[in-house]
Amino acid sequence: MGLVPCPLPCRTDSTESESNSSYHLHSDPSTSSISSQPSLPSVPSLSRQVLQQTQTTQLNCRATLKSGSAYVCSLVLAGKFLYTGSSEGEIRSWSCRDISSNTASKPLATTNSTVKSLVIVGDKIFSAHQDHKIRVWKVNTTNEQKFKCKCIATLPTLKDRFPRLFFPNSYVQLRRHKKLTWVHHADAISALAVSKDESLLYSASWDRTFKIWRTSDFKCLESVSNAHEDAINAIVVSNDGFVYTGSADKRIKVWKKLIGEKHHTLVESLEKHKSAVNALAFSSDGSVLYSGACDRSILVWERDNGGGGGMVVVGALRGHTKAILCLAVAGNLVCSGSADCSVRIWRRGVGDDRSYSCLGVLEGHRRPVKCLTAAVDFDGDDRSDCVNSFVVYSGSLDCNIKVWQIQVPLVNSI
């Protein structure tokens, strides 16, 4: 276990031979036959074909974190630490301050089930697993040399399960001869999300349900059954309390607990994708929703202020040649990871400018990119008043985590 510095930085020189380095950047959209065909012809493209920032935008692979023989399923940033979840059920932590000199990372916690998703609430880590459970870990970060992590709960808790064992109306029918209480997930938990005030945890599952938990005492407050016709792959929560779920049934559904109601109600169904929806993310200001799917497109959704307040698709970001598997947002950058083993960096326009520029394609992973997280890099060594610096972490089925530094010139400095 450890970290290997990338031998070469990413480059914007399109003439560099792929054989010279496995870490390189294409500044132009792919010219392969598959990507030259629009994946959703009815949706206009928002990405510019001519990239104006390629001469000044700097993209570098700072390091590669080795996670052994387990592929990386989930990533989350919290303060000065990066937390990772693996297919072997391990949760690890990496110090972001010395990410280029870290030599190893011991498992912070070990389970017997794949870690599908991670979220951080205060000093607690919530991990979603393939075995249908959510585990809660209390982390002590006061001493980086003696990092401590303890499992304090498994959801649903015994306190939640026991009273419902004796009431028939607490059970839901799974199959002909199998029932479970409604607080249980019956399949892998694919995604987690937290409300703005961090008081509520949302879990989505391949069992086609999503559940709401109270983070203070881990009580299951609600379960929305048959939310979709197929597995739910993604869930996000807006600042105003709307819940968005993305599913293998090609739909994104919008849910809201209306005033005076006890349960979440379906308020809208977004049906532009032509294949399974794998990823959802909000813009930094919460005004734009991004969705990625197996149709190779990232759809951009905005609220229709003149037509009842529903979500409308305003365009698509195209360039990936295979399914979109993950999305991350930092500032005005949108990052997309794909089964084509690449990460694309998109820059959102300013003000009324709804266009997007693809600043580059980060290549170096040998297998599909499964998860992403990104943040503004306030501690970058090369920061200046004319440049915005970002750090992007990508996790892949090749068992590696790559650390990318993105330096983008300010719009008014170009």
Short mmCIF file of N, CA and C in Angstrom, two decimals, residues 285-395:
data_model
loop_
_atom_site.label_atom_id
_atom_site.label_comp_id
_atom_site.label_asym_id
_atom_site.label_seq_id
_atom_site.Cartn_x
_atom_site.Cartn_y
_atom_site.Cartn_z
N ASP A 285 -23.60 26.32 -6.52
CA ASP A 285 -24.65 27.19 -6.00
C ASP A 285 -26.01 26.50 -5.94
N GLY A 286 -26.07 25.24 -6.34
CA GLY A 286 -27.31 24.47 -6.25
C GLY A 286 -28.32 24.76 -7.33
N SER A 287 -27.97 25.58 -8.31
CA SER A 287 -28.95 25.99 -9.32
C SER A 287 -29.01 25.05 -10.52
N VAL A 288 -28.01 24.21 -10.68
CA VAL A 288 -27.92 23.32 -11.84
C VAL A 288 -27.72 21.88 -11.37
N LEU A 289 -28.46 20.97 -12.00
CA LEU A 289 -28.31 19.53 -11.75
C LEU A 289 -27.63 18.89 -12.95
N TYR A 290 -26.63 18.06 -12.67
CA TYR A 290 -25.94 17.31 -13.72
C TYR A 290 -26.26 15.83 -13.55
N SER A 291 -26.51 15.15 -14.66
CA SER A 291 -26.80 13.71 -14.61
C SER A 291 -25.96 12.99 -15.65
N GLY A 292 -25.36 11.88 -15.25
CA GLY A 292 -24.55 11.09 -16.17
C GLY A 292 -25.14 9.70 -16.32
N ALA A 293 -25.08 9.15 -17.54
CA ALA A 293 -25.75 7.88 -17.82
C ALA A 293 -24.93 7.02 -18.76
N CYS A 294 -25.44 5.83 -19.00
CA CYS A 294 -24.78 4.90 -19.92
C CYS A 294 -24.88 5.34 -21.37
N ASP A 295 -25.68 6.37 -21.66
CA ASP A 295 -25.79 6.88 -23.03
C ASP A 295 -24.64 7.81 -23.41
N ARG A 296 -23.63 7.92 -22.53
CA ARG A 296 -22.39 8.66 -22.78
C ARG A 296 -22.56 10.17 -22.67
N SER A 297 -23.72 10.64 -22.25
CA SER A 297 -23.96 12.08 -22.14
C SER A 297 -24.11 12.52 -20.69
N ILE A 298 -23.70 13.77 -20.44
CA ILE A 298 -23.98 14.44 -19.18
C ILE A 298 -25.04 15.49 -19.49
N LEU A 299 -26.22 15.32 -18.92
CA LEU A 299 -27.29 16.29 -19.15
C LEU A 299 -27.24 17.38 -18.10
N VAL A 300 -27.55 18.60 -18.54
CA VAL A 300 -27.55 19.78 -17.67
C VAL A 300 -28.99 20.23 -17.49
N TRP A 301 -29.44 20.25 -16.23
CA TRP A 301 -30.82 20.59 -15.91
C TRP A 301 -30.86 21.89 -15.11
N GLU A 302 -31.82 22.75 -15.44
CA GLU A 302 -32.03 23.97 -14.68
C GLU A 302 -33.51 24.12 -14.38
N ARG A 303 -33.79 24.88 -13.33
CA ARG A 303 -35.18 25.08 -12.95
C ARG A 303 -35.85 26.05 -13.91
N ASP A 304 -37.04 25.68 -14.37
CA ASP A 304 -37.81 26.49 -15.31
C ASP A 304 -38.62 27.51 -14.53
N ASN A 305 -38.04 28.70 -14.35
CA ASN A 305 -38.70 29.72 -13.54
C ASN A 305 -39.97 30.27 -14.20
N GLY A 306 -40.07 30.10 -15.51
CA GLY A 306 -41.24 30.63 -16.18
C GLY A 306 -42.30 29.60 -16.48
N GLY A 307 -42.06 28.33 -16.10
CA GLY A 307 -43.01 27.30 -16.47
C GLY A 307 -43.42 26.41 -15.33
N GLY A 308 -43.60 26.96 -14.16
CA GLY A 308 -44.07 26.17 -13.04
C GLY A 308 -42.99 25.71 -12.09
N GLY A 309 -41.75 26.04 -12.38
CA GLY A 309 -40.68 25.71 -11.44
C GLY A 309 -40.09 24.34 -11.59
N GLY A 310 -40.52 23.56 -12.61
CA GLY A 310 -39.97 22.23 -12.82
C GLY A 310 -38.57 22.28 -13.41
N MET A 311 -37.92 21.12 -13.48
CA MET A 311 -36.57 21.03 -14.04
C MET A 311 -36.67 20.78 -15.55
N VAL A 312 -35.88 21.53 -16.32
CA VAL A 312 -35.82 21.34 -17.76
C VAL A 312 -34.37 21.12 -18.17
N VAL A 313 -34.17 20.28 -19.18
CA VAL A 313 -32.83 20.05 -19.68
C VAL A 313 -32.46 21.17 -20.64
N VAL A 314 -31.31 21.77 -20.43
CA VAL A 314 -30.88 22.89 -21.29
C VAL A 314 -29.80 22.48 -22.27
N GLY A 315 -29.25 21.29 -22.09
CA GLY A 315 -28.24 20.83 -23.02
C GLY A 315 -27.46 19.64 -22.48
N ALA A 316 -26.46 19.24 -23.26
CA ALA A 316 -25.67 18.06 -22.90
C ALA A 316 -24.18 18.35 -23.07
N LEU A 317 -23.38 17.68 -22.27
CA LEU A 317 -21.92 17.71 -22.40
C LEU A 317 -21.49 16.37 -22.97
N ARG A 318 -20.82 16.42 -24.12
CA ARG A 318 -20.48 15.20 -24.83
C ARG A 318 -18.97 15.10 -25.05
N GLY A 319 -18.51 13.89 -25.17
CA GLY A 319 -17.10 13.65 -25.43
C GLY A 319 -16.65 12.28 -24.99
N HIS A 320 -17.22 11.78 -23.89
CA HIS A 320 -16.88 10.42 -23.44
C HIS A 320 -17.36 9.40 -24.46
N THR A 321 -16.61 8.33 -24.59
CA THR A 321 -16.95 7.30 -25.57
C THR A 321 -17.65 6.09 -24.95
N LYS A 322 -17.74 6.08 -23.61
CA LYS A 322 -18.46 5.02 -22.93
C LYS A 322 -19.27 5.63 -21.79
N ALA A 323 -19.92 4.78 -21.01
CA ALA A 323 -20.84 5.22 -19.98
C ALA A 323 -20.21 6.19 -18.99
N ILE A 324 -21.00 7.18 -18.56
CA ILE A 324 -20.60 8.08 -17.48
C ILE A 324 -20.88 7.35 -16.17
N LEU A 325 -19.87 7.23 -15.32
CA LEU A 325 -20.02 6.48 -14.07
C LEU A 325 -20.06 7.37 -12.83
N CYS A 326 -19.48 8.56 -12.90
CA CYS A 326 -19.42 9.42 -11.71
C CYS A 326 -19.26 10.87 -12.12
N LEU A 327 -19.67 11.76 -11.20
CA LEU A 327 -19.59 13.21 -11.41
C LEU A 327 -19.13 13.87 -10.12
N ALA A 328 -18.42 14.99 -10.26
CA ALA A 328 -18.03 15.79 -9.10
C ALA A 328 -17.97 17.25 -9.53
N VAL A 329 -18.27 18.15 -8.60
CA VAL A 329 -18.30 19.58 -8.89
C VAL A 329 -17.44 20.31 -7.86
N ALA A 330 -16.66 21.27 -8.33
CA ALA A 330 -15.89 22.16 -7.45
C ALA A 330 -15.84 23.52 -8.11
N GLY A 331 -16.38 24.53 -7.43
CA GLY A 331 -16.43 25.86 -8.02
C GLY A 331 -17.21 25.83 -9.32
N ASN A 332 -16.61 26.36 -10.40
CA ASN A 332 -17.28 26.35 -11.71
C ASN A 332 -16.79 25.20 -12.60
N LEU A 333 -16.14 24.21 -11.98
CA LEU A 333 -15.69 23.04 -12.73
C LEU A 333 -16.62 21.85 -12.51
N VAL A 334 -16.88 21.12 -13.57
CA VAL A 334 -17.62 19.86 -13.50
C VAL A 334 -16.67 18.77 -13.98
N CYS A 335 -16.53 17.72 -13.19
CA CYS A 335 -15.63 16.61 -13.52
C CYS A 335 -16.47 15.36 -13.77
N SER A 336 -16.14 14.64 -14.82
CA SER A 336 -16.88 13.42 -15.16
C SER A 336 -15.92 12.26 -15.35
N GLY A 337 -16.26 11.13 -14.75
CA GLY A 337 -15.47 9.91 -14.90
C GLY A 337 -16.26 8.88 -15.68
N SER A 338 -15.56 8.09 -16.48
CA SER A 338 -16.26 7.23 -17.43
C SER A 338 -15.66 5.83 -17.51
N ALA A 339 -16.45 4.94 -18.08
CA ALA A 339 -15.98 3.59 -18.38
C ALA A 339 -14.93 3.59 -19.48
N ASP A 340 -14.72 4.75 -20.14
CA ASP A 340 -13.65 4.85 -21.15
C ASP A 340 -12.29 5.12 -20.50
N CYS A 341 -12.26 5.06 -19.15
CA CYS A 341 -11.01 5.16 -18.35
C CYS A 341 -10.48 6.58 -18.25
N SER A 342 -11.25 7.57 -18.64
CA SER A 342 -10.78 8.96 -18.60
C SER A 342 -11.63 9.82 -17.67
N VAL A 343 -11.08 10.97 -17.32
CA VAL A 343 -11.79 12.01 -16.57
C VAL A 343 -11.79 13.27 -17.44
N ARG A 344 -12.95 13.85 -17.63
CA ARG A 344 -13.03 15.11 -18.37
C ARG A 344 -13.31 16.26 -17.41
N ILE A 345 -12.68 17.39 -17.69
CA ILE A 345 -12.85 18.59 -16.88
C ILE A 345 -13.58 19.64 -17.71
N TRP A 346 -14.74 20.06 -17.23
CA TRP A 346 -15.58 21.03 -17.93
C TRP A 346 -15.64 22.32 -17.11
N ARG A 347 -15.61 23.45 -17.81
CA ARG A 347 -15.73 24.74 -17.13
C ARG A 347 -17.05 25.39 -17.51
N ARG A 348 -17.82 25.73 -16.49
CA ARG A 348 -19.12 26.37 -16.69
C ARG A 348 -18.95 27.85 -16.98
N GLY A 349 -19.76 28.38 -17.90
CA GLY A 349 -19.71 29.80 -18.24
C GLY A 349 -20.13 30.67 -17.06
N VAL A 350 -19.82 31.94 -17.15
CA VAL A 350 -20.09 32.91 -16.08
C VAL A 350 -21.32 33.74 -16.43
N GLY A 351 -22.16 34.02 -15.43
CA GLY A 351 -23.33 34.86 -15.64
C GLY A 351 -24.35 34.22 -16.55
N ASP A 352 -24.71 34.91 -17.63
CA ASP A 352 -25.71 34.40 -18.56
C ASP A 352 -25.13 33.42 -19.57
N ASP A 353 -23.84 33.22 -19.50
CA ASP A 353 -23.19 32.29 -20.43
C ASP A 353 -23.44 30.86 -19.99
N ARG A 354 -24.26 30.14 -20.75
CA ARG A 354 -24.62 28.76 -20.40
C ARG A 354 -23.72 27.74 -21.08
N SER A 355 -22.75 28.19 -21.81
CA SER A 355 -21.89 27.25 -22.50
C SER A 355 -20.84 26.66 -21.55
N TYR A 356 -20.25 25.56 -21.96
CA TYR A 356 -19.23 24.88 -21.18
C TYR A 356 -18.02 24.62 -22.07
N SER A 357 -16.85 24.76 -21.48
CA SER A 357 -15.61 24.45 -22.20
C SER A 357 -14.98 23.19 -21.60
N CYS A 358 -14.60 22.27 -22.45
CA CYS A 358 -13.86 21.10 -21.97
C CYS A 358 -12.39 21.50 -21.88
N LEU A 359 -11.90 21.64 -20.65
CA LEU A 359 -10.53 22.10 -20.45
C LEU A 359 -9.51 21.01 -20.70
N GLY A 360 -9.94 19.77 -20.62
CA GLY A 360 -8.98 18.70 -20.86
C GLY A 360 -9.53 17.33 -20.52
N VAL A 361 -8.82 16.32 -20.98
CA VAL A 361 -9.16 14.93 -20.71
C VAL A 361 -7.98 14.31 -19.96
N LEU A 362 -8.24 13.87 -18.74
CA LEU A 362 -7.19 13.29 -17.90
C LEU A 362 -7.16 11.78 -18.13
N GLU A 363 -6.05 11.29 -18.62
CA GLU A 363 -5.91 9.87 -18.91
C GLU A 363 -4.72 9.30 -18.15
N GLY A 364 -4.80 8.04 -17.80
CA GLY A 364 -3.76 7.39 -17.01
C GLY A 364 -4.29 6.16 -16.32
N HIS A 365 -5.60 6.16 -16.01
CA HIS A 365 -6.21 4.96 -15.46
C HIS A 365 -6.30 3.88 -16.54
N ARG A 366 -6.14 2.65 -16.12
CA ARG A 366 -6.20 1.53 -17.06
C ARG A 366 -7.55 0.84 -17.09
N ARG A 367 -8.40 1.18 -16.14
CA ARG A 367 -9.74 0.60 -16.05
C ARG A 367 -10.75 1.73 -15.85
N PRO A 368 -12.05 1.44 -15.91
CA PRO A 368 -13.07 2.49 -15.73
C PRO A 368 -12.90 3.31 -14.46
N VAL A 369 -13.20 4.59 -14.56
CA VAL A 369 -13.14 5.50 -13.42
C VAL A 369 -14.46 5.41 -12.68
N LYS A 370 -14.42 4.89 -11.46
CA LYS A 370 -15.64 4.56 -10.71
C LYS A 370 -16.13 5.69 -9.82
N CYS A 371 -15.21 6.54 -9.31
CA CYS A 371 -15.63 7.57 -8.37
C CYS A 371 -14.71 8.78 -8.47
N LEU A 372 -15.28 9.94 -8.11
CA LEU A 372 -14.56 11.21 -8.17
C LEU A 372 -14.92 12.06 -6.96
N THR A 373 -13.97 12.89 -6.55
CA THR A 373 -14.28 13.98 -5.64
C THR A 373 -13.33 15.12 -5.98
N ALA A 374 -13.76 16.34 -5.73
CA ALA A 374 -12.96 17.51 -6.13
C ALA A 374 -13.19 18.64 -5.15
N ALA A 375 -12.23 19.55 -5.09
CA ALA A 375 -12.33 20.70 -4.19
C ALA A 375 -11.44 21.82 -4.70
N VAL A 376 -11.75 23.03 -4.27
CA VAL A 376 -10.87 24.17 -4.53
C VAL A 376 -9.59 23.95 -3.72
N ASP A 377 -8.45 24.15 -4.36
CA ASP A 377 -7.15 23.91 -3.72
C ASP A 377 -6.63 25.22 -3.12
N PHE A 378 -7.02 25.48 -1.88
CA PHE A 378 -6.60 26.72 -1.23
C PHE A 378 -5.13 26.70 -0.82
N ASP A 379 -4.54 25.51 -0.75
CA ASP A 379 -3.16 25.37 -0.26
C ASP A 379 -2.17 25.09 -1.38
N GLY A 380 -2.60 25.29 -2.63
CA GLY A 380 -1.69 24.99 -3.74
C GLY A 380 -0.43 25.84 -3.71
N ASP A 381 0.69 25.23 -4.07
CA ASP A 381 1.97 25.93 -4.03
C ASP A 381 2.07 27.03 -5.09
N ASP A 382 1.34 26.86 -6.19
CA ASP A 382 1.48 27.79 -7.31
C ASP A 382 0.29 28.73 -7.45
N ARG A 383 -0.39 28.99 -6.38
CA ARG A 383 -1.56 29.86 -6.44
C ARG A 383 -1.15 31.29 -6.74
N SER A 384 -2.04 31.99 -7.48
CA SER A 384 -1.82 33.41 -7.76
C SER A 384 -3.17 34.08 -7.88
N ASP A 385 -3.15 35.41 -7.99
CA ASP A 385 -4.40 36.16 -8.09
C ASP A 385 -5.07 35.96 -9.45
N CYS A 386 -4.37 35.40 -10.41
CA CYS A 386 -4.90 35.25 -11.76
C CYS A 386 -5.35 33.82 -12.06
N VAL A 387 -5.20 32.93 -11.08
CA VAL A 387 -5.47 31.52 -11.33
C VAL A 387 -6.33 30.93 -10.22
N ASN A 388 -7.32 30.12 -10.60
CA ASN A 388 -8.05 29.29 -9.65
C ASN A 388 -7.43 27.90 -9.67
N SER A 389 -7.14 27.36 -8.49
CA SER A 389 -6.51 26.05 -8.40
C SER A 389 -7.49 25.06 -7.79
N PHE A 390 -7.54 23.86 -8.37
CA PHE A 390 -8.44 22.80 -7.91
C PHE A 390 -7.65 21.51 -7.77
N VAL A 391 -8.15 20.63 -6.92
CA VAL A 391 -7.57 19.28 -6.83
C VAL A 391 -8.69 18.28 -7.06
N VAL A 392 -8.42 17.30 -7.91
CA VAL A 392 -9.40 16.28 -8.28
C VAL A 392 -8.81 14.91 -7.93
N TYR A 393 -9.61 14.08 -7.28
CA TYR A 393 -9.21 12.72 -6.96
C TYR A 393 -10.09 11.76 -7.75
N SER A 394 -9.47 10.80 -8.43
CA SER A 394 -10.22 9.83 -9.22
C SER A 394 -9.88 8.42 -8.77
N GLY A 395 -10.91 7.62 -8.53
CA GLY A 395 -10.74 6.22 -8.13
C GLY A 395 -11.19 5.31 -9.25
#
